[in-house]
Structures are given as C-alpha cells and as structure tokens.
C-alpha cells in the first residue's frame, strides 16, 4: 500500500519535536551541499583548476541569471536565490537514490521554502526602498490595486508552494505507481522525465522568487508619453 | 490537508541554515575569488597600460634624443668641416707664401748667379778682347800707329782748357808702348812744345802695357792717350751700362 504523499513518516522524536523523513533527508542534503562546498572551495586560486573553473562557472551562471532577471547587482540576492535553486534541485534529484524520497514532495518543505520567499520579499523591499517605499508598492499602479496586491502577495506565495509540491509529489506518486505495477526498466523514462521536471521546477521557483523580489525592489518605470496621452 | 507544523518549522530552519552554510562556504568564497581575479586582471591591464605608456614615453624620449644626437652630430660635422676648410685654407696660404718666398729666393739667387756669371763672362770677354786687340795691334806697323797717336794727341791737347794744359807744364814723362825713334821723339817734342810750353823738359820712357799710344805723366797730372787707357775706359763704360740696364730676370 502506498502511503499518502501528504503524510510524513516520523523517524524519531527529539523531545516534543518529531523528526520526520523529509527533515532527515534535508539534513543529508544540507550535509552534502555544505560539505561539498567546503571541499570545493578549500583551495581556491587565481589560476583555477578544472574543478574550480566548473564551480565558478555554475555560481557565475546563477549570478548572471539574477542580474538579467532582476536588472540589479546579484550580490545581495545570490545567497538566497542560489540556495533555493541548489536545494530544490538537489532535493528533486535525490529521488534517484534508492529509498530516498525528495523532501520537496512533502508539503512542509515547500511551505518552508515559500515562507522564506514570502518573508524575503518585504525584507529586500524595505532594505532597498525603505518601509514607505515598500508599502508604496502595494499602491502600484494605482491606489485601487491595494486589495488586489495584498491578495496577490498571499496567492503568489501559495502558488509557489502548490506548484512545486504538485509537480514533485505527482512525479514521485506516478513513479511509485508505475514501479509497483511494472517493476524494473519501465519507470526509467519517467525517472528521466522527473529529472527534467525537477530541474525545471527548481529553475521556475528561483526565477519566480527573483521576479517577486524585484517587483518590490526595482522602482516602477515612469509612464511614457504615449500612455499619458491615452489616459 | 494535514500540515505538520513542527516539520514546517524545522524545514524553515534547515533551509535558513543551509542558506548560511552555502553563503559561507560556497557563494562568498567563489564570488570573492572571481572578484579577486577580476581585480587582478584590471590591475594587470592598468599596469600593462601604464607600462605601455611608459614604454611609449621612453621610445619618444629615445627618438627625441636620437634626433638631438643627429642634430648635434650634424653640427659637429659642420663645425669640423668648417674648421678643416679653414685649416686647409691656412695651410694652402702658408704653402703658397712659402712657395712664393722660395720662388722669389730662387729667382734672386738665379739673378745673382746670372749676374755673376755674366760679370765673369764679361771680364773674361774683356780680357779676351784686350788680348785680341793687343795681338792685333802688335801686328800694326809702328810708325803709322805712332803717327796716328801723335795726331790724336795733338787734337786732344788742342781741346784741353788752358788750366789743364798748365798742369802738364814742367818736367813731363812721355811713355810709349814701343821705343820711339829719333824722328818720332822730335815730332813729339815739337808737338808738346807747341801746345804746352816751348821750354818743356821731356823724358821718354817705354811701357809695353800701354799696347799703343802715348801717356803724358806730369808731376800733378796724367794725360792718358794709350790704348790701354782706352780699353780701360771702354770696359768701365760697359760696366756702367750693365749696371744701368737693371736686372735681366724678373
């Protein structure tokens, strides 16, 4: 019998706190990412080795993507966006390991990621434009849009959560069903598709986070003359 | 829909911790090394630009120095050429002056030599002429020559002024080249008595050096009418003419 994808198996308890499988998997992913980073960045040099060049290429690709999407200096956003992308990608691809269920297939992990993005938006908005400027973004393009913008803030966060959870959970669910029905080799194309889906979902989550943050950090462009004439 | 709040909180904390870990061990070091490499590249480019500017400045400086050296060399060459030309002109002038002096000295020496040679030749010619005249006269008949000499003596005495004639008065020595015969002595005595003094005392003597003719030798005067005296006079006249003629060579 296949367990409900909405329920997480509890491994053990730390006092009153139940340690579930997604949490433990996340710890493993954290250990791998942080340890790998520590190993890879232990001996950085001006004349890079092949490994260092590949690492710099990956980080620089993320920074370039942030610069092109947000039209801003990527330095303040690189840790958050980069961490989101790398964690989601690693978590999605962790399903390739036998017996490992991706943490992003559980609602709590996706909710945590969406919650972090939800909190990062006002953080960067206030930091960049000040509290008044950030609050002013809710009245863009006009004051009538304030209720809609407030609702949108909640709904877009919810959409982040549901999109990631739905895609990953459905992929795991479908692979589990096929695996239980057919067995070996048949789920392989589906697993490859799941790899692609995982990478796309990580990219989409990171890009949407950038778009939501840049919406409150970049001042709106003044309306051009043509639009003024029409109004 | 069931949501495990503790798992949500743990996962939130986990992601934040992962964020901090990756920031510390991945993004910050990699971005730092990228920035350091970019800075090193910019420093390298700046230094390269500075070095290139310095090299260009050095090249321009060297070019200016080369031009200055060329101009200086040209000036030195021109000065050396001018100095050499002046030295050459001076040496030429000195050589020309030396040559002129040597030529003048040579011309003077040549003139002197020619004058001396001419003088010697003329002396020899004169002596030869006297010798030839002596030989020719020695072949002349004595009485005819003596008669001619007496006739000329008579003419000369007639032309003398009276005061000079008075100087010949007194004892008078009549010198002839050859001994006079008695007739010739008588004719001479008659001539002298008629022209000078009738009471004149005469003494006849012989001097072959006279060649021909007669010399009258008084106490205070001599009247030479011998050929020797004539030849001496002619020789003196020739010498005077040569002196008046001036240098022969320029």
CSV table of C-alpha atoms in Angstrom, one decimal:
chain,number,residue,atom,x,y,z
A,1,UNK,CA,0.0,0.0,0.0
A,2,UNK,CA,1.3,3.4,-1.0
A,3,UNK,CA,1.5,5.9,1.8
A,4,UNK,CA,-0.3,9.2,1.4
A,5,UNK,CA,2.0,11.8,-0.1
A,6,UNK,CA,0.7,14.4,2.3
A,7,UNK,CA,1.8,12.4,5.4
A,8,UNK,CA,5.4,12.3,6.5
A,9,UNK,CA,6.8,9.3,8.3
A,10,UNK,CA,8.2,10.1,11.7
A,11,UNK,CA,11.6,8.6,12.4
A,12,UNK,CA,12.2,9.6,16.0
A,13,UNK,CA,11.4,12.3,18.5
A,14,UNK,CA,13.8,15.0,19.9
A,15,UNK,CA,11.8,15.8,23.0
A,16,UNK,CA,8.4,17.0,21.8
A,17,UNK,CA,9.7,17.6,18.2
A,18,UNK,CA,9.0,14.7,15.8
A,19,UNK,CA,11.9,14.2,13.3
A,20,UNK,CA,10.3,13.2,10.1
A,21,UNK,CA,11.9,11.6,6.9
A,22,UNK,CA,11.9,14.9,4.9
A,23,UNK,CA,13.7,16.6,7.8
A,24,UNK,CA,16.3,13.9,7.9
A,25,UNK,CA,16.7,13.9,4.1
A,26,UNK,CA,17.1,17.6,4.2
A,27,UNK,CA,19.8,17.2,6.8
A,28,UNK,CA,21.6,14.8,4.5
A,29,UNK,CA,21.2,17.3,1.6
A,30,UNK,CA,22.5,20.1,3.7
A,31,UNK,CA,25.4,18.0,4.8
A,32,UNK,CA,26.2,17.1,1.2
A,33,UNK,CA,25.9,20.6,-0.2
A,34,UNK,CA,27.7,22.3,2.7
A,35,UNK,CA,30.4,19.6,2.8
A,36,UNK,CA,30.8,19.6,-0.9
A,37,UNK,CA,31.1,23.4,-1.0
A,38,UNK,CA,33.6,23.3,1.8
A,39,UNK,CA,35.7,20.8,-0.1
A,40,UNK,CA,35.4,22.5,-3.4
A,41,UNK,CA,36.2,26.0,-2.1
A,42,UNK,CA,39.0,24.9,0.2
A,43,UNK,CA,41.8,25.8,-2.2
A,44,UNK,CA,40.6,28.5,-4.5
A,45,UNK,CA,43.3,30.1,-6.5
A,46,UNK,CA,43.6,32.9,-9.1
A,47,UNK,CA,44.7,30.3,-11.6
A,48,UNK,CA,41.7,27.9,-11.3
A,49,UNK,CA,41.8,24.2,-11.7
A,50,UNK,CA,39.2,22.4,-13.8
A,51,UNK,CA,37.0,21.7,-10.8
A,52,UNK,CA,37.3,25.3,-9.6
A,53,UNK,CA,36.5,26.6,-13.1
A,54,UNK,CA,33.4,24.5,-13.2
A,55,UNK,CA,32.3,25.7,-9.8
A,56,UNK,CA,32.9,29.3,-10.7
A,57,UNK,CA,31.0,28.8,-14.0
A,58,UNK,CA,28.0,27.4,-12.1
A,59,UNK,CA,28.0,30.2,-9.5
A,60,UNK,CA,28.6,32.8,-12.2
A,61,UNK,CA,25.7,31.4,-14.2
A,62,UNK,CA,23.4,31.8,-11.2
A,63,UNK,CA,24.6,35.4,-10.7
A,64,UNK,CA,24.2,36.2,-14.4
A,65,UNK,CA,20.7,34.8,-14.3
A,66,UNK,CA,19.9,37.0,-11.2
A,67,UNK,CA,21.4,40.1,-13.0
A,68,UNK,CA,19.4,39.5,-16.2
A,69,UNK,CA,16.2,38.8,-14.4
A,70,UNK,CA,16.3,41.4,-11.6
A,71,UNK,CA,18.3,44.1,-13.5
A,72,UNK,CA,20.3,44.6,-10.4
A,73,UNK,CA,23.6,43.7,-8.7
A,74,UNK,CA,23.3,40.0,-7.9
A,75,UNK,CA,25.4,40.1,-4.8
A,76,UNK,CA,22.6,40.7,-2.2
A,77,UNK,CA,20.3,38.1,-3.7
A,78,UNK,CA,22.8,35.4,-4.7
A,79,UNK,CA,22.8,33.5,-1.3
A,80,UNK,CA,19.0,33.3,-1.2
A,81,UNK,CA,18.3,32.6,-4.8
A,82,UNK,CA,21.3,30.3,-5.2
A,83,UNK,CA,20.4,28.4,-2.1
A,84,UNK,CA,16.8,27.9,-3.1
A,85,UNK,CA,17.9,26.7,-6.6
A,86,UNK,CA,20.6,24.3,-5.4
A,87,UNK,CA,18.5,22.9,-2.5
A,88,UNK,CA,15.4,22.4,-4.7
A,89,UNK,CA,17.4,20.9,-7.5
A,90,UNK,CA,19.3,18.6,-5.1
A,91,UNK,CA,16.1,17.6,-3.3
A,92,UNK,CA,14.3,16.9,-6.5
A,93,UNK,CA,17.1,14.8,-7.9
A,94,UNK,CA,17.6,13.0,-4.6
A,95,UNK,CA,14.7,10.7,-5.7
A,96,UNK,CA,17.3,9.0,-8.0
A,97,UNK,CA,18.8,7.4,-4.9
A,98,UNK,CA,17.1,4.2,-3.9
A,99,UNK,CA,14.8,4.6,-0.9
A,100,UNK,CA,15.1,8.4,-0.8
A,101,UNK,CA,12.0,10.4,-1.1
A,102,UNK,CA,12.6,14.0,-2.1
A,103,UNK,CA,11.8,16.5,0.7
A,104,UNK,CA,10.1,18.8,-1.8
A,105,UNK,CA,7.5,16.1,-2.3
A,106,UNK,CA,6.2,17.0,1.1
A,107,UNK,CA,4.1,20.0,1.8
A,108,UNK,CA,6.1,21.2,4.8
A,109,UNK,CA,9.3,21.6,2.9
A,110,UNK,CA,7.7,23.5,0.0
A,111,UNK,CA,5.8,25.6,2.6
A,112,UNK,CA,9.0,26.4,4.3
A,113,UNK,CA,10.6,27.5,1.0
A,114,UNK,CA,7.5,29.6,0.1
A,115,UNK,CA,7.5,31.1,3.6
A,116,UNK,CA,11.1,32.1,3.3
A,117,UNK,CA,10.4,33.8,-0.1
A,118,UNK,CA,7.3,35.4,1.5
A,119,UNK,CA,9.5,36.9,4.2
A,120,UNK,CA,12.4,37.8,1.9
A,121,UNK,CA,10.1,40.0,-0.3
A,122,UNK,CA,9.4,42.6,2.4
A,123,UNK,CA,13.0,42.2,3.7
A,124,UNK,CA,14.6,43.2,0.4
A,125,UNK,CA,11.8,45.7,-0.3
A,126,UNK,CA,12.3,47.6,2.9
A,127,UNK,CA,16.1,47.3,2.7
A,128,UNK,CA,16.1,48.7,-0.8
A,129,UNK,CA,13.4,51.3,-0.9
A,130,UNK,CA,12.6,51.8,2.8
A,131,UNK,CA,9.4,51.0,4.6
A,132,UNK,CA,7.4,53.8,2.9
A,133,UNK,CA,8.7,52.8,-0.5
A,134,UNK,CA,7.9,49.1,0.1
A,135,UNK,CA,4.4,49.9,1.3
A,136,UNK,CA,4.0,52.2,-1.7
A,137,UNK,CA,4.5,49.1,-4.0
A,138,UNK,CA,1.0,47.9,-2.9
A,139,UNK,CA,-0.5,51.0,-4.4
A,140,UNK,CA,1.1,50.5,-7.8
A,141,UNK,CA,0.0,51.2,-10.4
A,142,UNK,CA,-2.9,52.9,-8.6
A,143,UNK,CA,-4.4,53.0,-5.1
A,144,UNK,CA,-7.4,50.9,-6.2
A,145,UNK,CA,-4.9,48.0,-6.7
A,146,UNK,CA,-4.1,47.8,-2.9
A,147,UNK,CA,-6.6,45.0,-2.1
A,148,UNK,CA,-5.7,43.0,-5.1
A,149,UNK,CA,-1.9,43.4,-4.4
A,150,UNK,CA,-2.4,42.3,-0.8
A,151,UNK,CA,-4.3,39.2,-2.0
A,152,UNK,CA,-1.7,38.6,-4.7
A,153,UNK,CA,1.0,38.6,-2.1
A,154,UNK,CA,-0.6,35.6,-0.4
A,155,UNK,CA,-1.8,33.9,-3.6
A,156,UNK,CA,1.6,34.0,-5.3
A,157,UNK,CA,3.3,32.6,-2.3
A,158,UNK,CA,0.6,29.9,-2.2
A,159,UNK,CA,1.1,29.3,-5.9
A,160,UNK,CA,4.8,28.8,-5.3
A,161,UNK,CA,4.1,26.2,-2.7
A,162,UNK,CA,1.4,24.4,-4.6
A,163,UNK,CA,3.3,24.4,-8.0
A,164,UNK,CA,6.5,22.9,-6.5
A,165,UNK,CA,4.6,20.4,-4.3
A,166,UNK,CA,2.2,19.4,-7.0
A,167,UNK,CA,4.9,18.7,-9.6
A,168,UNK,CA,7.3,16.8,-7.4
A,169,UNK,CA,4.7,15.0,-5.5
A,170,UNK,CA,2.9,13.9,-8.6
A,171,UNK,CA,6.1,12.8,-10.2
A,172,UNK,CA,7.0,10.7,-7.2
A,173,UNK,CA,3.5,9.4,-7.0
A,174,UNK,CA,3.4,8.3,-10.7
A,175,UNK,CA,6.8,6.7,-10.5
A,176,UNK,CA,5.7,4.8,-7.3
A,177,UNK,CA,2.6,3.6,-9.0
A,178,UNK,CA,4.4,2.5,-12.2
A,179,UNK,CA,7.1,0.9,-10.2
A,180,UNK,CA,4.6,-1.1,-8.2
A,181,UNK,CA,2.8,-2.2,-11.3
A,182,UNK,CA,5.6,-2.9,-13.8
A,183,UNK,CA,8.8,-3.2,-12.0
A,184,UNK,CA,12.3,-2.6,-13.5
A,185,UNK,CA,13.3,-0.6,-16.6
A,186,UNK,CA,9.8,0.7,-17.4
A,187,UNK,CA,9.9,3.6,-14.9
A,188,UNK,CA,13.3,4.7,-16.2
A,189,UNK,CA,11.9,7.1,-18.8
A,190,UNK,CA,9.6,8.5,-16.2
A,191,UNK,CA,12.5,9.0,-13.9
A,192,UNK,CA,14.4,10.8,-16.6
A,193,UNK,CA,11.4,13.0,-17.1
A,194,UNK,CA,11.3,13.5,-13.4
A,195,UNK,CA,14.9,14.7,-13.5
A,196,UNK,CA,13.9,17.3,-16.2
A,197,UNK,CA,10.8,18.2,-14.2
A,198,UNK,CA,12.9,18.6,-11.0
A,199,UNK,CA,15.4,20.9,-12.8
A,200,UNK,CA,12.7,22.9,-14.4
A,201,UNK,CA,10.8,23.3,-11.1
A,202,UNK,CA,13.9,24.4,-9.3
A,203,UNK,CA,14.6,27.0,-12.1
A,204,UNK,CA,10.9,28.2,-12.0
A,205,UNK,CA,10.9,28.5,-8.3
A,206,UNK,CA,14.1,30.5,-8.3
A,207,UNK,CA,13.0,32.7,-11.2
A,208,UNK,CA,9.6,33.4,-9.6
A,209,UNK,CA,11.3,34.3,-6.3
A,210,UNK,CA,13.6,36.8,-8.3
A,211,UNK,CA,10.6,38.3,-10.0
A,212,UNK,CA,8.6,38.7,-6.8
A,213,UNK,CA,11.6,40.3,-5.0
A,214,UNK,CA,12.5,42.6,-7.9
A,215,UNK,CA,8.8,43.7,-8.1
A,216,UNK,CA,9.3,45.4,-4.7
A,217,UNK,CA,13.0,46.4,-5.1
A,218,UNK,CA,13.0,48.0,-8.6
A,219,UNK,CA,11.2,51.3,-8.8
A,220,UNK,CA,8.4,51.3,-11.4
A,221,UNK,CA,9.3,52.9,-14.7
A,222,UNK,CA,7.5,56.3,-15.2
A,223,UNK,CA,4.7,56.1,-17.7
A,224,UNK,CA,5.8,57.2,-21.1
A,225,UNK,CA,4.1,60.0,-23.1
A,226,UNK,CA,2.1,57.6,-25.3
A,227,UNK,CA,0.3,56.1,-22.3
A,228,UNK,CA,-0.2,59.5,-20.8
A,229,UNK,CA,-1.9,60.6,-24.0
A,230,UNK,CA,-4.2,57.7,-23.9
A,231,UNK,CA,-5.2,58.3,-20.3
B,1,UNK,CA,-5.0,18.9,4.2
B,2,UNK,CA,-2.7,17.9,7.0
B,3,UNK,CA,0.3,20.2,7.8
B,4,UNK,CA,2.9,19.2,10.3
B,5,UNK,CA,3.9,22.5,11.9
B,6,UNK,CA,7.0,21.2,13.6
B,7,UNK,CA,8.3,19.8,10.3
B,8,UNK,CA,7.5,23.1,8.7
B,9,UNK,CA,9.4,25.0,11.3
B,10,UNK,CA,12.3,22.5,11.2
B,11,UNK,CA,12.5,22.7,7.4
B,12,UNK,CA,12.4,26.5,7.5
B,13,UNK,CA,15.3,26.5,10.0
B,14,UNK,CA,17.0,23.9,7.9
B,15,UNK,CA,16.8,26.0,4.7
B,16,UNK,CA,18.0,29.1,6.5
B,17,UNK,CA,20.9,27.2,8.0
B,18,UNK,CA,21.7,25.8,4.5
B,19,UNK,CA,21.5,29.4,3.3
B,20,UNK,CA,24.0,30.5,5.8
B,21,UNK,CA,26.3,27.5,5.1
B,22,UNK,CA,26.3,28.0,1.4
B,23,UNK,CA,26.8,31.7,1.8
B,24,UNK,CA,29.8,30.9,4.0
B,25,UNK,CA,31.3,28.0,2.1
B,26,UNK,CA,30.2,28.5,-1.5
B,27,UNK,CA,28.9,31.8,-2.7
B,28,UNK,CA,31.2,34.2,-0.7
B,29,UNK,CA,34.5,32.4,-1.5
B,30,UNK,CA,33.6,31.8,-5.1
B,31,UNK,CA,32.4,35.4,-5.6
B,32,UNK,CA,35.5,36.6,-3.7
B,33,UNK,CA,37.9,34.7,-5.9
B,34,UNK,CA,36.0,35.9,-9.0
B,35,UNK,CA,36.3,39.5,-7.8
B,36,UNK,CA,39.9,39.0,-6.9
B,37,UNK,CA,40.7,37.6,-10.3
B,38,UNK,CA,38.8,40.4,-12.0
B,39,UNK,CA,40.7,42.9,-9.8
B,40,UNK,CA,44.0,41.2,-10.6
B,41,UNK,CA,43.1,41.4,-14.3
B,42,UNK,CA,42.2,45.0,-14.0
B,43,UNK,CA,45.4,45.7,-12.1
B,44,UNK,CA,47.3,43.8,-14.7
B,45,UNK,CA,45.6,45.7,-17.5
B,46,UNK,CA,46.2,49.0,-15.7
B,47,UNK,CA,49.9,48.1,-15.1
B,48,UNK,CA,50.1,47.0,-18.7
B,49,UNK,CA,48.6,50.3,-19.9
B,50,UNK,CA,51.0,52.2,-17.6
B,51,UNK,CA,54.0,50.2,-18.8
B,52,UNK,CA,52.9,50.6,-22.4
B,53,UNK,CA,52.5,54.4,-21.8
B,54,UNK,CA,55.9,54.4,-20.1
B,55,UNK,CA,57.4,52.4,-23.0
B,56,UNK,CA,55.9,54.8,-25.4
B,57,UNK,CA,57.3,57.8,-23.4
B,58,UNK,CA,60.7,56.1,-23.3
B,59,UNK,CA,60.5,55.4,-27.1
B,60,UNK,CA,59.6,59.0,-27.7
B,61,UNK,CA,62.3,60.2,-25.4
B,62,UNK,CA,64.8,58.0,-27.2
B,63,UNK,CA,63.6,59.2,-30.6
B,64,UNK,CA,64.0,62.8,-29.3
B,65,UNK,CA,67.4,62.0,-28.1
B,66,UNK,CA,68.3,60.3,-31.4
B,67,UNK,CA,67.1,63.4,-33.2
B,68,UNK,CA,69.1,65.6,-30.8
B,69,UNK,CA,72.2,63.4,-31.3
B,70,UNK,CA,71.8,63.5,-35.1
B,71,UNK,CA,71.5,67.3,-35.0
B,72,UNK,CA,74.4,67.6,-32.6
B,73,UNK,CA,76.4,65.2,-34.9
B,74,UNK,CA,75.4,67.3,-37.9
B,75,UNK,CA,76.6,70.5,-36.0
B,76,UNK,CA,79.8,68.8,-35.0
B,77,UNK,CA,80.4,67.6,-38.6
B,78,UNK,CA,79.6,71.0,-40.0
B,79,UNK,CA,82.0,72.6,-37.4
B,80,UNK,CA,84.6,70.1,-38.2
B,81,UNK,CA,84.2,70.7,-41.9
B,82,UNK,CA,84.4,74.5,-41.4
B,83,UNK,CA,87.5,74.1,-39.2
B,84,UNK,CA,89.0,71.7,-41.7
B,85,UNK,CA,88.3,74.1,-44.5
B,86,UNK,CA,89.8,77.0,-42.5
B,87,UNK,CA,92.9,74.9,-41.7
B,88,UNK,CA,93.2,73.8,-45.3
B,89,UNK,CA,92.9,77.4,-46.4
B,90,UNK,CA,95.5,78.4,-43.9
B,91,UNK,CA,97.9,75.6,-44.9
B,92,UNK,CA,97.3,76.5,-48.5
B,93,UNK,CA,98.1,80.1,-47.8
B,94,UNK,CA,101.2,79.2,-45.9
B,95,UNK,CA,102.3,76.8,-48.6
B,96,UNK,CA,101.6,79.4,-51.2
B,97,UNK,CA,103.5,82.0,-49.3
B,98,UNK,CA,106.3,79.6,-48.7
B,99,UNK,CA,106.3,78.7,-52.4
B,100,UNK,CA,106.3,82.4,-53.4
B,101,UNK,CA,109.2,83.1,-50.9
B,102,UNK,CA,111.1,80.1,-52.3
B,103,UNK,CA,110.4,81.1,-55.8
B,104,UNK,CA,111.5,84.7,-55.0
B,105,UNK,CA,114.6,83.4,-53.3
B,106,UNK,CA,115.3,81.1,-56.2
B,107,UNK,CA,114.7,84.0,-58.7
B,108,UNK,CA,117.0,86.3,-56.7
B,109,UNK,CA,119.6,83.6,-56.4
B,110,UNK,CA,119.3,82.8,-60.1
B,111,UNK,CA,119.5,86.5,-60.9
B,112,UNK,CA,122.6,86.8,-58.8
B,113,UNK,CA,124.1,83.7,-60.3
B,114,UNK,CA,123.4,85.0,-63.8
B,115,UNK,CA,124.8,88.4,-62.9
B,116,UNK,CA,127.9,86.9,-61.5
B,117,UNK,CA,128.2,84.6,-64.5
B,118,UNK,CA,127.6,87.5,-66.8
B,119,UNK,CA,130.1,89.6,-64.9
B,120,UNK,CA,132.7,86.8,-65.1
B,121,UNK,CA,132.0,86.2,-68.8
B,122,UNK,CA,132.2,89.9,-69.5
B,123,UNK,CA,135.5,90.1,-67.6
B,124,UNK,CA,136.8,87.2,-69.5
B,125,UNK,CA,135.5,88.7,-72.7
B,126,UNK,CA,137.1,92.0,-71.8
B,127,UNK,CA,140.4,90.3,-71.1
B,128,UNK,CA,140.0,88.3,-74.3
B,129,UNK,CA,139.2,91.4,-76.2
B,130,UNK,CA,142.2,93.2,-74.8
B,131,UNK,CA,144.4,90.2,-75.6
B,132,UNK,CA,142.9,90.1,-79.2
B,133,UNK,CA,143.4,93.8,-79.5
B,134,UNK,CA,146.9,93.6,-78.2
B,135,UNK,CA,147.8,90.8,-80.7
B,136,UNK,CA,146.2,92.8,-83.5
B,137,UNK,CA,148.0,96.0,-82.5
B,138,UNK,CA,151.2,94.2,-82.1
B,139,UNK,CA,150.9,93.4,-85.8
B,140,UNK,CA,150.3,97.0,-86.8
B,141,UNK,CA,153.3,98.9,-88.3
B,142,UNK,CA,154.8,101.0,-85.5
B,143,UNK,CA,155.5,104.3,-87.3
B,144,UNK,CA,152.0,104.5,-88.8
B,145,UNK,CA,150.4,103.9,-85.4
B,146,UNK,CA,152.7,106.3,-83.7
B,147,UNK,CA,151.9,109.0,-86.2
B,148,UNK,CA,148.2,108.4,-85.7
B,149,UNK,CA,148.7,108.6,-82.0
B,150,UNK,CA,150.6,111.8,-82.3
B,151,UNK,CA,147.8,113.3,-84.4
B,152,UNK,CA,145.2,112.3,-82.0
B,153,UNK,CA,147.4,113.7,-79.1
B,154,UNK,CA,147.6,116.9,-80.9
B,155,UNK,CA,143.8,117.1,-81.3
B,156,UNK,CA,143.2,116.3,-77.6
B,157,UNK,CA,145.7,118.8,-76.4
B,158,UNK,CA,144.1,121.4,-78.6
B,159,UNK,CA,140.7,120.6,-77.0
B,160,UNK,CA,142.0,120.9,-73.4
B,161,UNK,CA,141.3,124.0,-71.5
B,162,UNK,CA,144.3,126.2,-70.6
B,163,UNK,CA,144.3,125.5,-66.9
B,164,UNK,CA,144.6,121.8,-67.5
B,165,UNK,CA,147.4,122.4,-70.0
B,166,UNK,CA,149.2,124.4,-67.3
B,167,UNK,CA,149.0,121.4,-65.0
B,168,UNK,CA,151.0,119.4,-67.6
B,169,UNK,CA,153.8,122.1,-67.7
B,170,UNK,CA,157.0,121.2,-66.0
B,171,UNK,CA,159.0,118.0,-66.3
B,172,UNK,CA,157.0,115.6,-68.4
B,173,UNK,CA,157.4,111.9,-68.8
B,174,UNK,CA,156.4,110.7,-72.3
B,175,UNK,CA,155.6,107.0,-72.0
B,176,UNK,CA,155.0,104.9,-75.1
B,177,UNK,CA,154.4,101.2,-75.7
B,178,UNK,CA,157.3,100.9,-78.0
B,179,UNK,CA,160.5,102.9,-78.1
B,180,UNK,CA,160.1,106.0,-80.2
B,181,UNK,CA,162.6,106.6,-82.9
B,182,UNK,CA,164.5,109.8,-83.0
B,183,UNK,CA,162.2,111.3,-85.6
B,184,UNK,CA,159.2,110.3,-83.6
B,185,UNK,CA,160.7,111.8,-80.4
B,186,UNK,CA,161.4,115.0,-82.3
B,187,UNK,CA,157.9,115.2,-83.7
B,188,UNK,CA,156.5,114.6,-80.3
B,189,UNK,CA,158.7,117.2,-78.7
B,190,UNK,CA,157.8,119.7,-81.3
B,191,UNK,CA,154.1,118.9,-80.7
B,192,UNK,CA,154.3,119.3,-77.0
B,193,UNK,CA,156.4,122.4,-77.2
B,194,UNK,CA,153.8,124.0,-79.5
B,195,UNK,CA,150.8,123.0,-77.5
B,196,UNK,CA,152.0,123.2,-73.8
B,197,UNK,CA,155.2,125.1,-73.3
B,198,UNK,CA,158.2,125.7,-75.5
B,199,UNK,CA,160.6,125.3,-72.6
B,200,UNK,CA,159.2,122.0,-71.6
B,201,UNK,CA,161.7,119.3,-70.5
B,202,UNK,CA,160.9,115.9,-71.8
B,203,UNK,CA,161.8,112.4,-70.8
B,204,UNK,CA,160.9,109.4,-72.9
B,205,UNK,CA,160.2,106.0,-71.4
B,206,UNK,CA,158.7,102.7,-72.6
B,207,UNK,CA,155.8,100.7,-71.0
B,208,UNK,CA,154.6,97.7,-73.2
B,209,UNK,CA,151.5,97.5,-71.2
B,210,UNK,CA,150.2,100.6,-72.9
B,211,UNK,CA,149.8,98.5,-76.1
B,212,UNK,CA,149.9,101.6,-78.3
B,213,UNK,CA,149.7,105.3,-78.0
B,214,UNK,CA,151.3,107.8,-75.6
B,215,UNK,CA,150.7,108.7,-71.9
B,216,UNK,CA,151.9,112.1,-70.6
B,217,UNK,CA,152.8,111.9,-67.0
B,218,UNK,CA,153.5,115.3,-65.2
B,219,UNK,CA,154.1,115.9,-61.5
B,220,UNK,CA,150.4,116.6,-60.8
B,221,UNK,CA,148.6,115.4,-63.9
B,222,UNK,CA,148.4,112.5,-66.3
B,223,UNK,CA,147.1,112.5,-69.8
B,224,UNK,CA,146.5,109.0,-71.0
B,225,UNK,CA,146.2,108.5,-74.7
B,226,UNK,CA,147.3,104.9,-74.8
B,227,UNK,CA,145.2,102.0,-76.0
B,228,UNK,CA,145.4,100.5,-72.5
B,229,UNK,CA,143.8,103.6,-71.2
B,230,UNK,CA,141.1,103.5,-73.9
B,231,UNK,CA,140.4,99.8,-73.2
B,232,UNK,CA,140.1,100.6,-69.5
B,233,UNK,CA,137.7,103.4,-70.3
B,234,UNK,CA,135.6,101.3,-72.6
B,235,UNK,CA,135.5,98.5,-70.0
B,236,UNK,CA,134.3,100.9,-67.4
B,237,UNK,CA,131.7,102.3,-69.7
B,238,UNK,CA,130.4,98.8,-70.4
B,239,UNK,CA,130.3,98.1,-66.7
B,240,UNK,CA,128.3,101.2,-66.1
B,241,UNK,CA,125.9,100.4,-69.0
B,242,UNK,CA,125.3,97.0,-67.5
B,243,UNK,CA,124.6,98.5,-64.1
B,244,UNK,CA,122.1,100.9,-65.6
B,245,UNK,CA,120.4,98.2,-67.6
B,246,UNK,CA,118.9,96.7,-64.3
B,247,UNK,CA,118.1,93.1,-63.6
B,248,UNK,CA,117.8,90.8,-66.5
B,249,UNK,CA,115.4,88.3,-65.0
B,250,UNK,CA,112.1,89.1,-63.3
